[in-house]
Short mmCIF file of C-alpha atoms in Angstrom, two decimals:
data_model
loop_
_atom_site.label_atom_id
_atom_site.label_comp_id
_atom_site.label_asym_id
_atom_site.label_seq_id
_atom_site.Cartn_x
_atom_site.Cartn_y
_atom_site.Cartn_z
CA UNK T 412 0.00 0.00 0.00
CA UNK T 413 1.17 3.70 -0.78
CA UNK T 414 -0.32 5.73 1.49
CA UNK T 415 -0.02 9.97 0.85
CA UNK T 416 -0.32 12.27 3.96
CA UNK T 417 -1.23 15.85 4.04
CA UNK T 418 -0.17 17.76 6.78
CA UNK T 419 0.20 22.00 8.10
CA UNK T 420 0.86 20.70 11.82
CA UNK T 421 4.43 19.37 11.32
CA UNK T 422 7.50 19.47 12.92
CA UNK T 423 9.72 22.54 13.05
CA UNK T 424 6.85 23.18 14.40
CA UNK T 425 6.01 22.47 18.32
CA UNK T 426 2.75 20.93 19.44
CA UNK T 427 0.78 18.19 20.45
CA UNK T 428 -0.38 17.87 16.79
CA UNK T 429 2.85 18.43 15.11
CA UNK T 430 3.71 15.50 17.50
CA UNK T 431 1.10 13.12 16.52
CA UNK T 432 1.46 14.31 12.50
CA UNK T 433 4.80 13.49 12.68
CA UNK T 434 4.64 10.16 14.61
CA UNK T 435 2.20 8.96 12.77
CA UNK T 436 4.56 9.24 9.63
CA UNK T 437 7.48 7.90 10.85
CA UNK T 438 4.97 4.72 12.94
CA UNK T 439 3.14 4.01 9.08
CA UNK T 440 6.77 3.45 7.24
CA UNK T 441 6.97 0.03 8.95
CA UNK T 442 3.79 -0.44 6.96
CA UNK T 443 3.01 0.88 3.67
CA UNK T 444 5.40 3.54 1.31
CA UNK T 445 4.85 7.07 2.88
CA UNK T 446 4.26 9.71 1.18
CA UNK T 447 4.06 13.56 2.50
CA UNK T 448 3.03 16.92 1.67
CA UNK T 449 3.80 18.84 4.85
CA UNK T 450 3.90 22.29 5.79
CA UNK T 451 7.36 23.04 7.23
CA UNK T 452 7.49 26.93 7.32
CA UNK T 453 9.71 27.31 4.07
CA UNK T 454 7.17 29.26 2.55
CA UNK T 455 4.04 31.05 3.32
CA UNK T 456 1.09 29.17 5.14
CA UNK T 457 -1.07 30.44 2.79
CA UNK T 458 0.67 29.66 -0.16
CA UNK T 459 0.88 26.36 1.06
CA UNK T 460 -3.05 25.67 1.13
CA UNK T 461 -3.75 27.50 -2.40
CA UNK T 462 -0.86 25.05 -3.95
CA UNK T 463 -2.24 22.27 -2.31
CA UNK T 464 -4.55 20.95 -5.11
CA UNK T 465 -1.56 21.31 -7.67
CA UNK T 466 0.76 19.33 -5.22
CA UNK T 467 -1.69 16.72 -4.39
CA UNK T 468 -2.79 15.70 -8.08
CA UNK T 469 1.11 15.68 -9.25
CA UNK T 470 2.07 13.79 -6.16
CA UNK T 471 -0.42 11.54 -7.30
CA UNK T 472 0.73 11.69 -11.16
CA UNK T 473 4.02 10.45 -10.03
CA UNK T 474 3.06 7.64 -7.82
CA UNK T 475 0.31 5.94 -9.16
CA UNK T 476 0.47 3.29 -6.68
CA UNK T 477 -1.17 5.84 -4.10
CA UNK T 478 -4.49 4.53 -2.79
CA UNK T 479 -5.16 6.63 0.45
CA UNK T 480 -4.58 10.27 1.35
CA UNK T 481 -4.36 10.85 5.20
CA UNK T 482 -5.31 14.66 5.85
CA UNK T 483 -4.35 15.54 9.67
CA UNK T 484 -6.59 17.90 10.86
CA UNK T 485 -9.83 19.13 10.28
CA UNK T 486 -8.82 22.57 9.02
CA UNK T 487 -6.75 21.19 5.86
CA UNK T 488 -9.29 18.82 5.39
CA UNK T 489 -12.18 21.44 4.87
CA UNK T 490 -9.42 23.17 2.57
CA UNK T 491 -9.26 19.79 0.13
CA UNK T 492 -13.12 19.26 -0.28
CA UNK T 493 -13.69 20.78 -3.51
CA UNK T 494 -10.72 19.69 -4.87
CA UNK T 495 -10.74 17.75 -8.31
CA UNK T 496 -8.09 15.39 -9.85
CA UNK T 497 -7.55 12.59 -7.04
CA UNK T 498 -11.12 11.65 -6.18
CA UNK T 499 -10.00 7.87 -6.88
CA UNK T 500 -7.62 7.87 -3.46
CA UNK T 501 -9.84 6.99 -0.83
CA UNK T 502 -10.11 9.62 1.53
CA UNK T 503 -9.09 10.14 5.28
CA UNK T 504 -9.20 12.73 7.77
CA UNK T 505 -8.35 12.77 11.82
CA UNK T 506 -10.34 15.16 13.85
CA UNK T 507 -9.17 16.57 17.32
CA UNK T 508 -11.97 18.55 19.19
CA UNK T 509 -11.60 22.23 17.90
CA UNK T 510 -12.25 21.38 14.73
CA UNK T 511 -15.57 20.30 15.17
CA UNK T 512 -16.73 22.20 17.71
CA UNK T 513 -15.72 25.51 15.94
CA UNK T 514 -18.75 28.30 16.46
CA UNK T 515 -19.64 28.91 12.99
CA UNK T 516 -22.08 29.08 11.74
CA UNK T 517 -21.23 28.64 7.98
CA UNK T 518 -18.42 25.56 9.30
CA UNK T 519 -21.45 23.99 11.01
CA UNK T 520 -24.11 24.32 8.29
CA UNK T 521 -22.22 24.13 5.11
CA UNK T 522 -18.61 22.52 5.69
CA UNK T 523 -18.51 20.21 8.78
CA UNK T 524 -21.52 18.20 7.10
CA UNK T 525 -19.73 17.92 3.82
CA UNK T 526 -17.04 15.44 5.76
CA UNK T 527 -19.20 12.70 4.85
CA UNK T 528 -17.89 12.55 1.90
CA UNK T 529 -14.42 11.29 3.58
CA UNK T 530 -14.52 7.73 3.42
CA UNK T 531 -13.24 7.41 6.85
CA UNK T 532 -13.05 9.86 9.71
CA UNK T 533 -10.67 9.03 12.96
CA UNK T 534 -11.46 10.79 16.26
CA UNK T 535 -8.72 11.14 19.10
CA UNK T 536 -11.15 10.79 21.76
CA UNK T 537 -14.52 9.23 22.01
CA UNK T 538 -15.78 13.07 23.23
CA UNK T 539 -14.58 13.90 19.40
CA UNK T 540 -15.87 11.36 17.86
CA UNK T 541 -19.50 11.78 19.88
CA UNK T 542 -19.06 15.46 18.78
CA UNK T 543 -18.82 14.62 14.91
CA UNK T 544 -22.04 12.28 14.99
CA UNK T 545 -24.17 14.80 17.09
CA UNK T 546 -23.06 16.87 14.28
CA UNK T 547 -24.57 15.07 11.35
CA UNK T 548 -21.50 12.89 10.28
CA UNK T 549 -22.34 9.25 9.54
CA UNK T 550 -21.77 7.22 12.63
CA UNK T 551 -20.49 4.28 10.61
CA UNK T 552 -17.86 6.31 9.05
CA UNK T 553 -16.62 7.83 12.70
CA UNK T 554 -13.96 5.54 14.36
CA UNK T 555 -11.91 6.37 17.56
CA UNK T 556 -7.67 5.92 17.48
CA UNK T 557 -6.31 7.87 20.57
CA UNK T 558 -3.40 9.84 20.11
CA UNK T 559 0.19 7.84 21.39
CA UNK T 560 2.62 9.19 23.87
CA UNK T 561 6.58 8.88 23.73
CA UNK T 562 7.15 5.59 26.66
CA UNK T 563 10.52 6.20 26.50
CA UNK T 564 9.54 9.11 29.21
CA UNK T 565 9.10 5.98 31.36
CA UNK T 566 12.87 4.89 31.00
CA UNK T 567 13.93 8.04 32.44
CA UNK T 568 14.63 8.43 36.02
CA UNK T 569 14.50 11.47 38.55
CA UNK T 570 17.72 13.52 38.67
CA UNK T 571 19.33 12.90 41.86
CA UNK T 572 20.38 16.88 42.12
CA UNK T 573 17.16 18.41 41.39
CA UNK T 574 16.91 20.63 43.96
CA UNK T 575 20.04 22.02 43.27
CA UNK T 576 19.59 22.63 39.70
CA UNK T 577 16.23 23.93 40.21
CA UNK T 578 17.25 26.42 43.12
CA UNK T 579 20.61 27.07 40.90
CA UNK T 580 18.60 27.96 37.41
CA UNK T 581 15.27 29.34 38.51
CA UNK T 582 16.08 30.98 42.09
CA UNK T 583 13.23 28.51 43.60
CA UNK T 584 14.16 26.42 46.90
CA UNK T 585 11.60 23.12 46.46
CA UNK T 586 13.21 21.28 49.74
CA UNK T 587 10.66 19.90 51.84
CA UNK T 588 7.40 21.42 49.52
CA UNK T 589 4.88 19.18 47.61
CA UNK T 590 5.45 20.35 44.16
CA UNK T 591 2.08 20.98 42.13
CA UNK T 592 2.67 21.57 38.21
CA UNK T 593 0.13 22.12 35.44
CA UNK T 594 1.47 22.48 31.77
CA UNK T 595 0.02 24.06 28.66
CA UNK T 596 -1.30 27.54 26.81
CA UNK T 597 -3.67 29.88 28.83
CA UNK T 598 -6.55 29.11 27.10
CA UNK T 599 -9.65 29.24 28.95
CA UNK T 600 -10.61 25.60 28.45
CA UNK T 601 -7.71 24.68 30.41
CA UNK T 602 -9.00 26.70 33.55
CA UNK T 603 -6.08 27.82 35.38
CA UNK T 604 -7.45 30.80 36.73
CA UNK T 605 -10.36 29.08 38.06
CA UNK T 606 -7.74 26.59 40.02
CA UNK T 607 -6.43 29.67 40.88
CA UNK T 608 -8.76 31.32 42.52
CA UNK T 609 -11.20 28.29 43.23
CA UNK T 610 -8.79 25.85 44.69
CA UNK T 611 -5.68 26.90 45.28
CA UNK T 612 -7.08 29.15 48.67
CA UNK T 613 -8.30 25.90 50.14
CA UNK T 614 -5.10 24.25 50.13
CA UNK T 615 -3.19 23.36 53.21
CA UNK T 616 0.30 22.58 54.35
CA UNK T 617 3.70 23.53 52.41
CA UNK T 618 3.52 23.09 48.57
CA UNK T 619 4.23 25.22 45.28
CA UNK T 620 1.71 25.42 42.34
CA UNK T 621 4.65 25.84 39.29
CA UNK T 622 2.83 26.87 36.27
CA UNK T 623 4.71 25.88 32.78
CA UNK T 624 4.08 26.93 29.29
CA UNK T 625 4.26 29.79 26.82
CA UNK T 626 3.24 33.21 29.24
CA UNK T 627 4.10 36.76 28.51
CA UNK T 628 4.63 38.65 32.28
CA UNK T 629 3.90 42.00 30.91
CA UNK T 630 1.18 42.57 28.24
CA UNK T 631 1.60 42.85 24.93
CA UNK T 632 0.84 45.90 22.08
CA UNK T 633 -0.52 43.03 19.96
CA UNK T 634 -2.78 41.90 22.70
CA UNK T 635 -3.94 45.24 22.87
CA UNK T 636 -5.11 45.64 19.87
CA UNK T 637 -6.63 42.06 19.47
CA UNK T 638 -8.84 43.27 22.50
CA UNK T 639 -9.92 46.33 19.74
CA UNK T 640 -11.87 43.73 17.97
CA UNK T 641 -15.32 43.52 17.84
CA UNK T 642 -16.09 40.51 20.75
CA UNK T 643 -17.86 38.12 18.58
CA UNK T 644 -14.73 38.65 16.28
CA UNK T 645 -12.46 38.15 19.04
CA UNK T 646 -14.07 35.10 19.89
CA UNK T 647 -14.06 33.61 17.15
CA UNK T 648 -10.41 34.42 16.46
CA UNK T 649 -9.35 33.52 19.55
CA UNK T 650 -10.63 29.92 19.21
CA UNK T 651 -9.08 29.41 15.42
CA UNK T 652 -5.66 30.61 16.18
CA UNK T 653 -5.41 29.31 19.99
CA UNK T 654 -5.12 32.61 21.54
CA UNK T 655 -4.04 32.59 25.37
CA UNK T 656 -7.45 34.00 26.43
CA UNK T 657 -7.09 33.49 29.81
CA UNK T 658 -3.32 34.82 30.09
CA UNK T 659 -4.32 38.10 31.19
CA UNK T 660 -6.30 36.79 33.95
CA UNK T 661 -3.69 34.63 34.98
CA UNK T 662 -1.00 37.68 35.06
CA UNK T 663 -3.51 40.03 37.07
CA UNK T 664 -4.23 37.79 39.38
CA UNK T 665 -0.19 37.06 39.83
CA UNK T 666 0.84 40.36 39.80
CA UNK T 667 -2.55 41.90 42.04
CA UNK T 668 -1.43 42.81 46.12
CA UNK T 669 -2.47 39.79 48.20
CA UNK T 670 -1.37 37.25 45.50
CA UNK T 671 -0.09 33.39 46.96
CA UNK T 672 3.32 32.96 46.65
CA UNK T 673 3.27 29.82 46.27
CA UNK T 674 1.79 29.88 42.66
CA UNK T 675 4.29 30.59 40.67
CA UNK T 676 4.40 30.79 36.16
CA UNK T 677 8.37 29.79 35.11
CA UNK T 678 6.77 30.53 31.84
CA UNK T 679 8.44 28.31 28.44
CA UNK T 680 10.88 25.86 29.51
CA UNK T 681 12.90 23.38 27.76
CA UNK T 682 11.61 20.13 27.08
CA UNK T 683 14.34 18.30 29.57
CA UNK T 684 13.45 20.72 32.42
CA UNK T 685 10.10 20.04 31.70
CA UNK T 686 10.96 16.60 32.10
CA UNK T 687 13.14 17.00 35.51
CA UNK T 688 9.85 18.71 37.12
CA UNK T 689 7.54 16.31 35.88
CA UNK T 690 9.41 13.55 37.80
CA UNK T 691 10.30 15.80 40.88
CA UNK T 692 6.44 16.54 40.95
CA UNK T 693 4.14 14.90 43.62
CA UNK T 694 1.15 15.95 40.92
CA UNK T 695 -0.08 17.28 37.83
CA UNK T 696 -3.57 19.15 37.36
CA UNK T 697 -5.04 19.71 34.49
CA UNK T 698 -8.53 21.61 35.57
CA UNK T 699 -10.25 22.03 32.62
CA UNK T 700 -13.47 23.64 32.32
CA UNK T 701 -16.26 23.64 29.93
CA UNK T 702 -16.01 26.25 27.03
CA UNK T 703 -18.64 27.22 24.33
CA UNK T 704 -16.97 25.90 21.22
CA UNK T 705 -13.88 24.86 21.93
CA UNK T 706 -12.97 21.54 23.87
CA UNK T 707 -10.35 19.04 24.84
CA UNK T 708 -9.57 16.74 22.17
CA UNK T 709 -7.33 14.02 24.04
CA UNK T 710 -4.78 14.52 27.32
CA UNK T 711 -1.59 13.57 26.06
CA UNK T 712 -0.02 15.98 28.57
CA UNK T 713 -1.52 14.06 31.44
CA UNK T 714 0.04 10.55 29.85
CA UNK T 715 3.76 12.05 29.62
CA UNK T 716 3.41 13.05 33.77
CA UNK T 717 1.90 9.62 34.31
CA UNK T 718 5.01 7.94 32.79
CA UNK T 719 7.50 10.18 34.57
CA UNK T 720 5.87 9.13 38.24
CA UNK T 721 3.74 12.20 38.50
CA UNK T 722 0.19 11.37 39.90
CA UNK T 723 -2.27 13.24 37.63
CA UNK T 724 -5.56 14.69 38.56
CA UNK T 725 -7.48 16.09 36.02
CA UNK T 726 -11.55 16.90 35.46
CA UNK T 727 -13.80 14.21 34.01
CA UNK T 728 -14.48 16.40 30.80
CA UNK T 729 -13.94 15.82 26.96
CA UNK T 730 -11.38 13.67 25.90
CA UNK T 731 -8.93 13.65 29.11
CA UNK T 732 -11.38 10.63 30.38
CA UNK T 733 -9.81 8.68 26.96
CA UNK T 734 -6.29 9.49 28.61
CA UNK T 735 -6.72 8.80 31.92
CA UNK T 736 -8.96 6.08 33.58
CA UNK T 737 -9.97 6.43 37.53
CA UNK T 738 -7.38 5.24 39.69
CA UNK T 739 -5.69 3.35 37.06
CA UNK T 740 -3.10 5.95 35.87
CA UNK T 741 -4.74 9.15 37.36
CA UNK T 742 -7.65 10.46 39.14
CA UNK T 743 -10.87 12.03 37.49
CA UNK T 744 -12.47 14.64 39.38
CA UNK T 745 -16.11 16.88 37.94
CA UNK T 746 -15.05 19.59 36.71
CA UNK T 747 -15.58 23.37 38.39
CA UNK T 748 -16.06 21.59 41.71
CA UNK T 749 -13.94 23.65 43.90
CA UNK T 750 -14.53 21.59 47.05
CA UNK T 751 -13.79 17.96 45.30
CA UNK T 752 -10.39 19.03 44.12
CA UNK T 753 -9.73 21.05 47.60
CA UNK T 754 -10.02 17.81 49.05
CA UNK T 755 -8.77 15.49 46.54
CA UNK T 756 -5.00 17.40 46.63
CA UNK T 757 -5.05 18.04 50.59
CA UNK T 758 -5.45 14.44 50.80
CA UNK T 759 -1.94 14.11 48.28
CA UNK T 760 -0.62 16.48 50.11
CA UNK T 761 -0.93 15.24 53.89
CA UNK T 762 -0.46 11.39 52.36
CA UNK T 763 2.27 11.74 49.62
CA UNK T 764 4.09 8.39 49.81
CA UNK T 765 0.59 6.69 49.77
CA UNK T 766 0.44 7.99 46.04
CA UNK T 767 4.35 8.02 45.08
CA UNK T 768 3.52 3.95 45.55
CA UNK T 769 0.34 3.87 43.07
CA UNK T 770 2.85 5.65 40.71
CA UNK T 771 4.52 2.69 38.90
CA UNK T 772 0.93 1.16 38.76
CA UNK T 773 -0.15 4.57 36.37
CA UNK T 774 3.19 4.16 34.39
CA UNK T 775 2.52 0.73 33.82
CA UNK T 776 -0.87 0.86 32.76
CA UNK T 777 -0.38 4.21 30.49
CA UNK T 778 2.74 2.04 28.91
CA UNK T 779 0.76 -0.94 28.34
CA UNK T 780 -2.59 0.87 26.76
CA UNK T 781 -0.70 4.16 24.85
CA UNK T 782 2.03 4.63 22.26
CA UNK T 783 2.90 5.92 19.11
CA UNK T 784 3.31 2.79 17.51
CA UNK T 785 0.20 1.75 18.93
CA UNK T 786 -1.42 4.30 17.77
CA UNK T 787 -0.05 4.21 14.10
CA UNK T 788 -0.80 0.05 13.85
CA UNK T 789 -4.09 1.15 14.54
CA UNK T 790 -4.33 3.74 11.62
CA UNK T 791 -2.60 0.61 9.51
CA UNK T 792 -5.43 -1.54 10.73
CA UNK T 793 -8.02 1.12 9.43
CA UNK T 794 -6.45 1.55 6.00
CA UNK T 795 -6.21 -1.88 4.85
CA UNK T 796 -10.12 -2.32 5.77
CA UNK T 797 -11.01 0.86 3.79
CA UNK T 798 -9.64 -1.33 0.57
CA UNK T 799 -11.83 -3.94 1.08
#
C-alpha cells in the first residue's frame, strides 16, 4: 500500500499535533510507502493551502500506486473538499476537538456536514468522535484511534540533584514542599485561573503550584489591539488561532497585592526541564473547564506526567477521560467543583508516599494501553479495511 499524507501541523513546528502528524509518519513506514506533503514553514502558510490541489494531483501523477490520502486535521481537510483530480484515493481525515466544535455558523451548516464525503473519519477521543455524529456525520464512518505518547519518558529516572539545579537555574528552593505543576497555553478551556482562585485558597500545608508553558509577564501591544476587535470577532479568532485567552487573567491575578506565593508561572521551559519537574512533581492538574466551542480533544499531557511518576488529577471532561482512567493511571475529578479538588489534593498532600507507591501502577498501565506505535498500527489496521 502507498499511502499519501497531508499535513500544516508538522515538525519545526512544536505541538501536540505536530507530534502526533509526525509520529504517525514515521509509525506508518513500517507499513506501507509514505508519502508527504507537509507544511514546514519554508514558505508562506497560505501559499501552502492555495498550492495544495496542484501538489496533491502531481504527487499523485508520479506515484500511481497511491491509494489513500491521510489529511491531519480538520482545518486542511475542509481546505481539500472541492478539490478535483484525485477523487480515486480513498479519503481520510483525523479530527481533534476544535475542529468540530468551531462556532460557525457557515463551518457547522455548510462545511462540517460535507465530511461525509471522507470515506473514513478518525477521532482522538470518544468526546470527538460523539461530537462529529451529534453533528450530522455518519456514525459508521466515525472511528476512535487515541493519540500515542513517547514511553521512553518511562525509561527516564529522577535527577538525583534536582533541587540544586532547580534552586541554581530558577532561584526557587523546592526542599521539603509538595510540588504541584500544570502544563500548557492559557486558554480558557484549560482553567487555570479558576484553580487559581477556586482551589488553590483551600489548600493546606507547604507546597508550590509551578505553572509551565508559553506566558508573557507584561502585556503585549498586539494583545492590545486584538482586545480592539469587535467581541464576537475576538471570539471567534481567539478559538481558530489558539489565543491565550485566559493569560491576562492569569498575570492580574499574579501580579494583584495579596497574590499566593506559592503559585508561581516559570513561563516556556525546555523540554528536559520540563521533564526533571515532571518527575520531581508529587502531581499534575489539568482543571479544565467547559467552554462554548472549543474543547479538549485528548490529554496527552496528562500521559507524559503519568510515565515520569507524576500522579495526575485532572476533570472528568472531553477527551482527558480517553487518557486517563480512575485510579488506574490518574484520578478524574467533575469539573468546576472547587470543594472535590480542595479535598482530593489536601489528601496528596498530607499522604504523599501513599500515592508516590500507586505511581509505577499509572506508568505501567499508560505504557501498556498508549504509544505511538500503537497508535499508528491502529491507523494501519483502518487503512487496509477501507480497501476492502
Amino acid at each position: 500500500m502507498e499511502v499519501l499524507f497531508v499535513s500544516h501541523k508538522y515538525p519545526p513546528a512544536v505541538g501536540g499535533m505536530e507530534k502526533q502528524s509526525l509520529e504517525l509518519v514515521s509509525g506508518m513506514k513500517k507499513h506501507a510507502t509514505v508519502h508527504t506533503i507537509v507544511y514546514t514553514g519554508g514558505e508562506s502558510r497560505l501559499r501552502f493551502f492555495l498550492s495544495l490541489e496542484k501538489k496533491i494531483t502531481e504527487t499523485c501523477r508520479k506515484h500511481p500506486g497511491i491509494s489513500v490520502i491521510h489529511f491531519n486535521d480538520g482545518l486542511i481537510a475542509a481546505v481539500c473538499l472541492r478539490h478535483k483530480g484525485y477523487a480515486h484515493l480513498l479519503r481520510a481525515v483525523t479530527v481533534h476537538g476544535l475542529d468540530v466544535v468551531f462556532p460557525s455558523t457557515i463551518y457547522q451548516k455548510y462545511i462540517l456536514p460535507a465530511f461525509n464525503r471522507f470515506d473514513l473519519i478518525v477521532a482522538v477521543s470518544r468526546a470527538t468522535a460523539n461530537a462529529c455524529i451529534e453533528r450530522g456525520i455518519n456514525a459508521q464512518k466515525v472511528i476512535v484511534i487515541n493519540n500515542g505518547v513517547d514511553t521512553a519518558l518511562a525509561e527516564t529516572s529522577p535527577s538525583n540533584d534536582f533541587h540544586h539545579f532547580f534552586n541554581k537555574k530558577y532561584g526557587i528552593d523546592l526542599r521539603g514542599k509538595i510540588v504541584l505543576t500544570t502544563l500548557g497555553r492559557p486558554v480558557q478551556r484549560k482553567g487555570f485561573s479558576w484553580f487559581i482562585k477556586e482551589v488553590v485558597p483551600g489548600l493546606k500545608g507547604d507546597f508550590v503550584f509551578l505553572m509551565i508553558g508559553p506566558f508573557h509577564k507584561k502585556r503585549s501591544l498586539s494583545d492590545r489591539l486584538f482586545h480592539c476587535l469587535p467581541q464576537k470577532i475576538r471570539a471567534k479568532a481567539a478559538l481558530f488561532l489558539g489565543y491565550p485567552t485566559d493569560e491576562n487573567t492569569i498575570r492580574n491575578m499574579l501580579l494583584q497585592d495579596g497574590h499566593d506565593p506559592k503559585v508561581m508561572h516559570l513561563g516556556k521551559l525546555p523540554f528536559d526541564d520540563i521533564e526533571r519537574i515532571l518527575h520531581a512533581a508529587n502531581a499534575f492538574v489539568m482543571p479544565n473547564i467547559r467552554v462554548e466551542g472549543d474543547m479538549e480533544g485528548f490529554g496527552l499531557v496528562c500521559l507524559e506526567a503519568a510515565l515520569c511518576g507524576t500522579t495526575v488529577f485532572a476533570s472528568e471532561i472531553d477527551g482527558i477521560t480517553d487518557a486517563i482512567q480512575h485510579h488506574k493511571n490518574g484520578i478524574l475529578l467533575p469539573s468546576k467543583n472547587a470543594a472535590a479538588w480542595v479535598s482530593a489534593l489536601n489528601d496528596l498532600i498530607q499522604n504523599p508516599s501513599t500515592y508516590a507507591a500507586q505511581a509505577q501502577d499509572a506508568k505501567t498501565y499508560t505504557l501498556e494501553n498508549f504509544g505511538w506505535d500503537k497508535m499508528a498500527d491502529a491507523y494501519w489496521k483502518h487503512f487496509k479495511m477501507l480497501r476492502k
